[in-house]
XYZ file of C-alpha atoms in Angstrom:
697
model
C -0.001 0.039 0.018
C 1.307 3.401 -0.879
C 1.968 5.654 2.102
C 0.934 9.289 2.002
C 3.443 12.050 2.985
C 0.939 13.851 5.109
C -0.549 13.237 8.534
C -3.535 14.979 10.136
C -2.536 17.636 12.634
C -4.915 16.494 15.362
C -4.125 12.844 15.058
C -0.421 13.661 14.959
C -0.762 15.676 18.158
C -2.415 12.729 19.857
C 0.629 10.656 18.961
C 2.724 13.262 20.791
C 0.515 12.930 23.894
C 1.115 9.218 23.688
C 4.840 9.917 24.058
C 4.000 11.937 27.194
C 2.009 8.969 28.593
C 4.935 6.687 27.780
C 7.034 8.743 30.201
C 4.421 8.080 32.941
C 4.671 4.344 32.124
C 8.509 4.340 31.956
C 9.814 2.705 35.102
C 13.299 4.116 34.519
C 11.843 7.489 35.421
C 11.702 8.433 39.102
C 8.284 7.622 40.505
C 7.100 11.185 41.309
C 8.164 12.304 37.845
C 5.995 9.616 36.396
C 3.105 11.076 38.397
C 3.921 14.463 36.854
C 3.871 13.063 33.277
C 0.489 11.355 33.939
C -0.942 14.655 35.144
C 0.543 16.472 32.121
C -0.902 13.917 29.835
C -4.393 14.596 31.187
C -4.043 18.424 31.217
C -2.708 18.256 27.645
C -5.719 16.291 26.598
C -8.079 18.716 28.403
C -6.545 21.622 26.473
C -6.696 19.597 23.189
C -10.469 19.150 23.649
C -11.014 22.730 24.702
C -8.968 24.352 21.918
C -8.501 22.010 18.957
C -11.683 20.009 19.225
C -13.512 23.246 20.139
C -12.165 24.989 17.020
C -13.136 22.043 14.753
C -16.530 21.982 16.348
C -17.017 25.702 15.647
C -15.885 25.238 12.034
C -18.256 22.261 11.560
C -21.193 24.395 12.762
C -20.251 27.172 10.279
C -19.679 24.881 7.324
C -19.583 21.138 7.192
C -17.533 21.325 3.961
C -14.357 22.693 5.504
C -11.584 20.131 4.994
C -8.099 19.596 6.219
C -5.741 20.732 3.474
C -3.325 17.806 4.005
C -5.648 14.782 4.499
C -8.927 16.136 3.043
C -10.818 15.098 6.199
C -13.896 17.095 7.102
C -14.153 18.674 10.575
C -16.499 15.935 11.689
C -14.248 13.216 10.337
C -11.342 14.674 12.214
C -13.299 15.026 15.447
C -14.639 11.448 15.320
C -11.211 10.003 14.319
C -9.706 11.781 17.293
C -12.521 10.548 19.607
C -11.785 6.961 18.561
C -8.137 7.411 19.361
C -8.926 9.123 22.658
C -11.076 6.184 23.783
C -8.076 3.890 23.237
C -5.820 6.393 24.967
C -8.162 6.616 27.988
C -7.939 2.849 28.484
C -4.170 3.093 28.372
C -4.222 5.981 30.845
C -6.492 3.938 33.161
C -3.977 1.049 33.045
C -1.074 3.447 33.765
C -2.987 4.943 36.716
C -3.646 1.462 38.166
C 0.086 0.775 38.029
C 0.979 4.098 39.556
C -1.554 3.736 42.269
C -0.271 0.293 43.116
C 3.315 1.524 43.228
C 2.251 4.565 45.288
C 1.368 2.169 48.151
C 4.919 0.862 48.139
C 6.099 4.430 48.794
C 3.729 4.834 51.789
C 0.880 6.822 50.148
C -2.487 5.182 49.702
C -5.570 6.582 47.846
C -8.505 4.440 49.023
C -12.137 4.107 48.011
C -15.005 2.472 49.839
C -14.258 -0.641 47.872
C -11.095 -0.993 49.826
C -10.744 -2.236 53.413
C -11.937 0.597 55.641
C -12.277 -0.417 59.251
C -14.967 0.767 61.587
C -12.805 3.455 63.146
C -11.975 4.935 59.748
C -15.648 4.787 58.747
C -16.605 6.530 61.948
C -14.178 9.380 61.214
C -15.304 9.682 57.631
C -18.940 9.796 58.763
C -18.237 12.695 61.064
C -15.990 14.435 58.598
C -18.676 14.330 55.946
C -21.460 15.505 58.212
C -19.543 18.385 59.892
C -16.945 19.497 57.244
C -18.361 18.542 53.815
C -22.099 18.359 53.841
C -22.621 22.021 54.956
C -20.768 23.161 51.778
C -22.711 21.075 49.326
C -25.352 22.471 46.915
C -27.294 19.416 45.722
C -30.057 19.726 43.172
C -32.865 17.534 41.920
C -33.553 18.264 38.275
C -37.277 18.855 37.639
C -39.753 21.270 36.293
C -39.018 23.857 38.955
C -35.328 22.987 39.168
C -33.768 23.104 35.621
C -30.660 21.300 34.751
C -27.837 23.327 36.364
C -24.861 24.934 34.622
C -21.937 22.538 34.967
C -18.568 24.251 35.323
C -15.704 23.420 32.981
C -13.505 20.694 34.452
C -15.459 20.473 37.730
C -16.462 17.083 39.045
C -20.046 16.263 39.892
C -21.876 13.330 41.510
C -24.780 12.232 39.442
C -27.486 9.991 40.858
C -30.642 8.455 39.594
C -33.373 8.912 42.200
C -36.539 6.827 42.480
C -39.420 7.055 44.971
C -38.484 5.500 48.287
C -40.447 2.292 48.852
C -42.695 1.994 51.904
C -41.511 -0.419 54.496
C -45.082 -1.792 54.758
C -45.505 -2.633 51.104
C -45.440 -6.263 49.993
C -43.562 -7.706 47.046
C -46.682 -7.926 44.891
C -47.529 -4.271 45.284
C -43.831 -3.412 44.824
C -43.824 -5.059 41.444
C -47.104 -3.366 40.517
C -45.750 0.026 41.409
C -42.310 -0.387 39.903
C -43.560 0.381 36.337
C -45.656 3.262 37.618
C -42.728 4.710 39.576
C -40.375 4.579 36.614
C -41.992 7.820 35.447
C -41.064 9.400 38.722
C -37.325 8.714 38.346
C -35.323 11.889 38.725
C -31.744 13.069 38.321
C -29.782 14.358 41.262
C -26.538 16.381 40.874
C -24.021 17.351 43.568
C -20.907 19.518 42.822
C -17.843 17.826 44.209
C -15.220 20.408 43.441
C -14.908 22.307 46.729
C -12.187 24.910 46.679
C -12.211 25.390 50.449
C -11.460 21.797 51.197
C -8.485 19.617 50.077
C -9.096 17.297 47.201
C -7.465 14.490 49.254
C -9.091 13.998 52.578
C -6.607 12.458 55.019
C -7.743 9.523 57.144
C -6.271 9.804 60.661
C -4.192 7.071 62.405
C -2.547 6.209 59.069
C 0.726 7.863 57.945
C -0.511 8.833 54.493
C -3.911 7.382 53.702
C -6.395 9.513 51.761
C -9.728 9.437 49.975
C -10.660 11.668 47.063
C -13.330 14.257 47.938
C -15.604 13.204 45.080
C -15.437 9.528 46.221
C -16.316 10.613 49.801
C -19.294 12.604 48.541
C -20.412 9.892 46.174
C -20.403 7.300 49.006
C -22.611 9.487 51.268
C -24.898 10.695 48.487
C -27.735 8.627 50.001
C -27.693 10.845 53.005
C -28.047 13.929 50.823
C -31.046 12.578 48.940
C -32.500 10.747 51.916
C -36.151 10.950 50.658
C -35.257 9.013 47.531
C -34.029 5.585 46.636
C -30.599 5.695 44.936
C -30.969 3.661 41.749
C -27.439 4.345 40.431
C -24.636 6.750 40.986
C -21.554 7.980 39.114
C -19.124 10.861 38.792
C -18.995 13.135 35.737
C -16.861 15.879 34.378
C -17.307 17.989 31.309
C -14.932 19.957 29.191
C -16.136 23.074 27.436
C -15.078 24.718 24.252
C -12.210 27.080 25.153
C -11.517 28.517 21.692
C -12.261 32.230 21.926
C -11.384 34.770 19.270
C -12.558 38.314 18.849
C -15.238 38.871 16.256
C -14.540 41.215 13.388
C -16.622 44.037 14.854
C -14.680 43.777 18.096
C -11.696 45.403 16.300
C -13.675 48.643 15.888
C -11.524 51.719 16.550
C -13.967 52.911 19.235
C -13.707 49.665 21.180
C -11.289 49.252 24.047
C -9.616 45.959 23.121
C -8.750 45.116 26.732
C -12.405 45.304 27.656
C -13.236 42.993 24.620
C -10.704 40.429 25.893
C -12.121 40.634 29.467
C -15.583 39.902 28.001
C -14.283 37.022 25.866
C -12.491 35.391 28.897
C -15.717 35.636 30.861
C -17.618 34.098 27.945
C -15.200 31.187 27.759
C -16.524 29.852 31.027
C -19.947 29.333 29.458
C -19.080 27.933 26.050
C -20.644 24.750 24.875
C -19.613 21.344 26.256
C -17.283 19.282 24.017
C -16.688 16.192 26.127
C -18.435 14.313 28.932
C -16.417 11.875 31.048
C -17.852 9.514 33.671
C -16.732 6.758 36.013
C -18.310 3.492 37.136
C -21.249 1.955 35.170
C -23.808 4.355 33.912
C -27.094 3.208 32.396
C -27.554 4.102 28.805
C -30.778 6.020 29.634
C -28.839 8.236 32.000
C -26.161 8.894 29.409
C -28.978 9.768 26.911
C -30.489 12.165 29.480
C -27.151 13.913 30.170
C -26.512 14.235 26.444
C -29.879 15.754 25.970
C -29.250 18.324 28.706
C -25.728 19.096 27.519
C -26.575 18.944 23.786
C -23.989 16.297 23.122
C -23.880 13.204 20.997
C -22.820 9.885 22.467
C -19.559 10.106 20.452
C -18.636 12.900 22.960
C -18.983 10.605 25.973
C -16.021 8.791 27.462
C -15.725 6.280 30.268
C -12.814 6.141 32.602
C -11.941 3.778 35.386
C -9.453 6.147 36.892
C -10.082 9.492 38.658
C -11.463 12.088 36.255
C -8.841 14.660 37.279
C -5.260 13.650 38.045
C -4.144 17.049 39.320
C -4.141 15.621 42.871
C -0.824 13.941 41.870
C 0.833 17.244 42.692
C -0.299 16.829 46.339
C 1.177 13.276 46.350
C 4.427 14.673 45.019
C 4.450 17.211 47.908
C 3.796 14.453 50.421
C 6.812 12.520 49.078
C 8.965 15.610 48.641
C 11.564 14.404 51.106
C 12.051 11.153 49.268
C 14.804 12.527 46.990
C 15.214 9.330 45.013
C 11.653 9.620 43.800
C 12.426 12.791 41.896
C 14.914 13.957 39.294
C 18.146 14.975 40.831
C 17.991 18.653 41.546
C 19.579 20.862 38.934
C 20.324 24.583 39.293
C 20.728 26.615 36.096
C 24.351 27.728 35.876
C 25.692 31.193 35.319
C 27.321 31.107 31.866
C 31.037 30.723 31.627
C 31.065 33.172 28.706
C 29.703 36.021 30.887
C 31.520 37.843 33.700
C 29.125 38.520 36.549
C 31.352 41.329 37.848
C 30.972 43.406 34.629
C 28.059 45.167 33.088
C 26.092 43.194 30.560
C 25.858 45.972 28.017
C 29.614 46.336 27.990
C 30.053 42.618 27.408
C 27.422 42.444 24.684
C 29.132 45.335 22.857
C 32.354 43.334 22.844
C 30.749 40.127 21.557
C 27.316 38.562 21.136
C 26.172 36.673 24.191
C 24.021 33.563 24.261
C 21.878 31.829 26.916
C 20.738 28.173 26.764
C 17.781 27.598 29.143
C 17.223 25.771 31.493
C 20.927 24.781 31.674
C 21.984 28.341 31.992
C 20.408 30.966 34.198
C 18.135 33.759 32.992
C 19.878 36.087 35.473
C 22.260 37.619 32.909
C 19.214 38.791 30.854
C 17.428 40.108 33.967
C 20.660 41.904 34.842
C 20.624 43.472 31.403
C 17.141 44.846 31.958
C 18.009 46.169 35.406
C 21.151 47.731 34.092
C 19.190 49.419 31.281
C 16.667 50.708 33.805
C 19.491 52.455 35.807
C 21.835 53.567 32.962
C 21.554 57.326 32.326
C 22.556 56.777 28.596
C 19.543 54.483 27.986
C 16.738 56.342 26.303
C 14.236 53.619 25.778
C 13.368 49.977 26.293
C 10.986 48.260 23.896
C 9.674 44.722 24.402
C 7.052 42.189 23.331
C 5.347 40.159 26.113
C 3.399 37.060 25.311
C 3.520 34.965 28.537
C 5.201 36.198 31.755
C 5.432 34.769 35.290
C 2.721 35.723 37.828
C 5.376 37.458 39.872
C 7.411 38.736 36.894
C 10.907 40.071 37.530
C 10.948 41.005 33.812
C 7.930 43.317 34.223
C 9.368 44.663 37.497
C 12.526 45.737 35.621
C 10.407 47.524 33.008
C 8.406 49.291 35.730
C 11.728 50.365 37.285
C 12.869 51.702 33.936
C 9.708 53.702 33.586
C 10.048 55.109 37.052
C 13.611 56.153 36.211
C 12.288 58.222 33.269
C 13.033 55.874 30.447
C 10.683 55.598 27.540
C 9.285 52.121 27.999
C 7.118 50.664 25.235
C 5.573 47.223 25.686
C 3.424 45.243 23.391
C 1.400 42.974 25.654
C -0.399 40.252 23.689
C -3.753 39.981 25.386
C -4.684 36.934 23.279
C -2.079 34.565 24.682
C -4.449 31.628 25.317
C -5.168 30.959 28.974
C -2.836 33.806 29.996
C -5.294 36.590 29.000
C -6.217 37.520 32.602
C -2.540 37.629 33.714
C -1.629 39.766 30.772
C -4.553 42.083 31.238
C -3.447 42.636 34.866
C 0.142 43.329 33.875
C -0.914 45.719 31.059
C -2.711 47.798 33.663
C 0.311 47.924 35.955
C 2.593 48.931 33.134
C 0.268 51.728 32.088
C -0.067 52.983 35.644
C 3.738 53.148 35.839
C 3.819 55.419 32.729
C 4.713 52.779 30.175
C 3.312 52.982 26.609
C 1.309 49.750 26.180
C 0.001 48.178 22.988
C -2.370 45.264 23.176
C -1.452 43.590 19.870
C -2.295 44.040 16.218
C -5.704 43.627 14.512
C -6.156 39.925 13.562
C -2.505 39.144 14.211
C -1.076 37.767 17.428
C 2.372 39.101 18.343
C 4.369 35.921 19.355
C 7.855 37.273 18.826
C 10.330 37.408 21.721
C 12.055 40.762 21.061
C 13.623 43.300 23.343
C 15.430 46.474 22.127
C 17.485 48.817 24.280
C 18.339 52.172 22.760
C 21.225 54.248 24.100
C 22.703 57.635 23.279
C 26.385 58.241 24.160
C 28.734 60.812 22.795
C 25.944 62.044 20.465
C 25.545 58.612 18.879
C 22.531 56.288 18.995
C 23.222 52.602 19.537
C 21.164 49.429 20.017
C 21.375 46.289 22.063
C 18.891 43.663 20.924
C 17.742 40.441 22.505
C 15.953 37.841 20.398
C 14.610 34.603 22.054
C 12.828 31.396 21.256
C 10.793 31.383 24.531
C 8.733 33.606 26.663
C 10.101 36.173 29.124
C 9.141 33.972 31.996
C 11.557 33.139 34.784
C 9.532 30.091 35.844
C 9.417 28.378 32.454
C 13.085 29.273 31.820
C 13.808 26.536 34.413
C 11.483 24.032 32.744
C 11.634 24.669 28.957
C 14.709 24.475 26.657
C 15.061 27.857 24.992
C 17.712 30.195 23.492
C 18.327 33.864 24.178
C 20.690 35.796 21.819
C 21.905 39.252 22.909
C 23.730 41.324 20.305
C 25.028 44.804 19.721
C 24.891 44.351 15.948
C 23.583 47.678 14.745
C 21.992 46.328 11.629
C 19.917 43.898 13.657
C 19.047 46.633 16.162
C 17.882 49.012 13.451
C 15.675 46.303 12.055
C 14.293 45.494 15.471
C 13.520 49.167 15.877
C 11.683 49.140 12.535
C 9.691 46.109 13.665
C 8.474 47.982 16.787
C 7.722 51.140 14.723
C 5.648 49.199 12.286
C 3.693 47.487 15.079
C 2.984 50.745 16.821
C 1.540 52.027 13.467
C -0.566 48.893 13.170
C 1.660 47.559 10.347
C 4.053 44.704 9.783
C 7.594 44.461 8.458
C 7.637 43.442 4.792
C 11.334 42.940 4.216
C 14.635 42.980 6.111
C 18.325 42.209 5.577
C 19.088 40.242 8.736
C 15.924 39.293 10.553
C 13.137 37.024 9.254
C 9.813 38.524 10.274
C 6.423 36.913 9.972
C 3.777 37.274 8.671
C 5.234 38.954 5.529
C 8.856 37.982 5.536
C 9.497 34.618 7.161
C 8.008 31.886 4.990
C 9.233 33.371 1.728
C 12.918 33.655 2.653
C 12.795 30.182 4.234
C 11.485 28.759 0.932
C 14.190 30.643 -0.940
C 16.853 29.156 1.279
C 15.399 25.695 0.695
C 15.419 26.400 -3.032
C 19.126 27.162 -2.772
C 19.705 23.753 -1.166
C 17.591 22.086 -3.904
C 19.647 23.722 -6.611
C 22.820 22.578 -4.900
C 21.576 18.955 -4.704
C 20.570 18.983 -8.331
C 24.050 20.296 -9.261
C 25.586 17.359 -7.459
C 26.840 19.437 -4.480
C 26.219 18.816 -0.745
C 22.804 20.069 0.376
C 21.283 20.005 3.840
C 18.326 21.386 5.760
C 18.028 20.992 9.580
C 15.266 22.278 11.859
C 14.079 21.991 15.381
C 10.569 23.150 16.417
C 7.520 22.355 18.440
C 5.203 21.544 15.514
C 5.302 21.262 11.700
C 1.970 21.846 9.904
C 2.618 24.528 7.220
C 1.641 22.741 3.972
C 3.659 25.106 1.767
C 6.852 24.449 3.691
C 6.075 20.716 3.925
C 5.643 20.516 0.178
C 9.007 22.352 -0.355
C 10.630 19.737 2.005
C 9.178 16.954 -0.104
C 10.559 18.621 -3.209
C 13.931 19.018 -1.528
C 13.950 15.380 -0.526
C 13.171 14.236 -4.045
C 16.012 16.430 -5.221
C 18.442 14.616 -2.856
C 18.675 17.239 -0.049
C 19.354 15.635 3.306
C 16.802 16.903 5.869
C 16.950 16.311 9.596
C 13.955 17.449 11.683
C 13.395 17.464 15.436
C 9.659 18.067 15.933
C 8.366 17.625 19.541
C 4.653 17.789 18.946
C 2.326 17.658 15.929
C 4.054 16.790 12.719
C 2.043 16.680 9.447
C 4.981 15.488 7.367
C 5.777 11.764 7.223
C 9.371 10.778 6.622
C 10.776 7.769 4.813
C 8.055 7.416 2.203
C 9.706 5.780 -0.831
C 10.297 8.157 -3.731
C 8.986 11.144 -1.768
C 10.612 11.684 1.687
C 13.414 9.161 1.528
C 15.991 11.767 2.547
C 14.033 13.170 5.485
C 14.396 11.920 9.044
C 12.110 13.086 11.854
C 12.449 12.549 15.561
C 10.682 13.783 18.681
C 12.223 14.171 22.138
C 10.067 14.072 25.263
C 11.927 14.178 28.560
C 12.529 15.990 31.765
C 12.426 19.407 30.131
C 9.966 20.655 27.477
C 11.867 20.938 24.206
C 10.864 24.465 23.130
C 13.775 26.016 21.240
C 13.596 26.627 17.493
C 16.509 26.223 15.189
C 16.716 26.625 11.365
C 19.818 25.417 9.523
C 20.500 25.761 5.733
C 23.600 24.221 4.201
C 26.281 21.815 5.373
C 29.419 23.717 4.658
C 29.390 27.144 6.319
C 25.680 26.811 7.168
C 23.273 29.689 7.791
C 21.840 29.260 11.322
C 18.882 30.960 12.802
C 17.068 30.827 16.161
C 13.357 31.799 16.149
C 10.153 32.208 18.003
C 8.250 30.501 15.132
C 7.389 26.912 14.396
C 6.745 25.860 10.880
C 2.999 26.219 11.442
C 0.678 28.229 9.195
C -0.452 30.185 12.229
C 3.194 31.197 12.904
C 4.341 31.834 9.403
C 1.319 33.754 8.134
C -0.900 34.756 11.077
C 1.504 36.078 13.715
C 4.315 38.448 14.234
C 7.352 36.288 14.666
C 11.098 36.931 14.561
C 14.015 34.687 13.540
C 17.509 35.981 14.055
C 20.695 34.885 12.296
C 23.448 33.485 14.501
C 26.348 35.554 13.147
C 28.891 34.952 15.866
C 31.089 32.023 14.857
C 31.437 30.628 18.411
C 27.676 30.802 19.106
C 26.813 29.333 15.699
C 29.231 26.422 16.458
C 27.506 25.918 19.801
C 23.964 25.911 18.298
C 25.037 23.363 15.674
C 26.593 21.235 18.437
C 23.378 21.390 20.444
C 21.384 20.315 17.396
C 23.771 17.409 16.705
C 23.623 16.133 20.307
C 19.795 16.199 20.127
C 19.951 14.280 16.864
C 22.138 11.594 18.542
C 19.850 11.139 21.584
C 19.102 7.468 21.786
C 17.236 7.354 25.107
C 14.325 9.853 25.050
C 14.173 10.281 21.213
C 11.376 8.616 19.189
C 11.937 8.084 15.463
C 9.045 8.601 13.026
C 8.401 5.637 10.645
C 6.996 5.730 7.105
C 3.494 4.755 8.397
C 3.505 7.851 10.696
C 4.081 5.879 13.921
C 6.848 6.632 16.374
C 9.280 4.177 17.965
C 11.907 4.576 20.547
C 15.426 4.651 19.309
C 17.652 1.688 20.056
C 21.117 2.448 21.444
C 22.449 -0.708 19.697
C 26.202 -0.784 20.007
C 26.451 2.910 20.861
C 26.594 4.159 24.376
C 23.277 5.559 25.734
C 23.056 9.351 25.114
C 20.386 11.311 26.837
C 20.753 14.772 25.411
C 19.184 16.703 28.343
C 21.439 14.957 30.890
C 24.438 15.636 28.622
C 23.680 19.336 28.636
C 23.195 19.387 32.418
C 26.621 17.779 32.898
C 28.229 20.040 30.267
C 26.887 23.291 31.676
C 27.727 22.127 35.234
C 31.431 21.823 34.497
């Protein structure tokens, strides 16, 4: 059978989440890290349903004829194909949870249910705990004519019970049978919210070192007491996921509309968007599922059964309980201060001597924070300009910008209010920046600003000069310890002038259309990339060495993919490291024979982006953009050339080490599946560990 060169984006992303689940299953990982991967798997899947499935659902309602441009699948076909895969994934997750729960007991932590052995003393405590601590906080409801089906919060857990009339103790069996059919019409639905923010999700059972019961399990067990005037026919736990895909409507971009208010309204609206997924535990009668689907306006395809808890976020509490068991966690690693930077000298002086480079999380973000603080205090600094997409809740980056404004610098910040799930945080920071006297822009009409760009402008001796920082990741101190990213700091005046032009264009509501050094989406990133690929194609056809290398989070841009296929057919050797969704399939005979694709999932989230063109004296770029259509044509993104010979050599070395990882890397096969690499005769090489050792020298 002939293999296609294209994979569906959503199905490919699910393959990525399988790789996350594999880390939860991998017994070579420390136990508490496996708990973390299981929790990440579930939160990833929640976001996938809210965003990707939500987007497809919206498109399907608008037009059923919209098709994926790579596999020609309709929105409904994509949704149902994903649902089929998710049902299989849920079974695998349930199996992984059972194994983790069993192993948890060996480490002294036990999560029990009432199916387990609970002695009389424990039962007595739980009785009292429920009556005095839990029951007063509950808001049960019986659905009926005067009590409509309640609004179910996104991701919250609810106990659902089928309630029948309580039989009289004086009735005989004959009358019971006669009344059963009559009473069926009186069956009602009871609902109890189980997500109680004021109480811990894990209720501790005294007289045991670490024995707990989940709050929803406790409530479900005592639900008969709540609905004491009814007979409990069946009971279960449910959880729904709602569409989380919010985008401003066209009329919201009106010049008279405050965009920050628009985003606040949209974030509020997200909480009430339509349900996309219904999950339940235990055995639920088909008639109950039908009833819930009716109330929630869902089809049965949207209903998923799980034998494990519906929300695994409580694993973070288990990790905290076991925090002192060091062997159950990754060995602690502290980001190092770079050897190439002198902590006793000013950052601006060192950058003017030579470009400087940071490799997170192996190197500390402190030199960049030092640069911002230095700029805030330097009397020669006139202005600081910056793009902010995601920042920490307690951001030292923003604090440095506030300090600069207080010191009289002209601080201009583009805060992207549409950074998904960070909207509220960014709205809050935008207010603080404005209050401090900063000039704040909320983004561009219909274009997200995703670039990681900072420009410091100085005037000394009558001359204007620039220091520019370009990164692959967000200005977030927390994620700089968890994500692999690059930060390039340069005093190259050509790059600085182009960065200044980028900011000027954005403040005018425009975008950069051409540049000499920087690649700038949406107008000038895809085109030069294709041209550089064409150069390699021409070299291959002329019998010369030709090479393309790239590392990114996702690869979905069909135009770039088609150019890669053309390059492979011309004989260009292509090496790709794609962590997440990848719509290109390597190794297809006659089409992608010269392409290899691998994904690395490990301790740190691989987030850095690298573009390499050529084998001899290659052009090397670091970038904020993946090769996704949304990045290349729908966002403001910046890729910067690595001009310093030492830094270019280092980036190429980093790429090569990642390509040689034979522990956490998975290789894509010609059928689109991924398999772990086999060390074979080579020594095991875990790239992330290699970098930790190297940077710790």
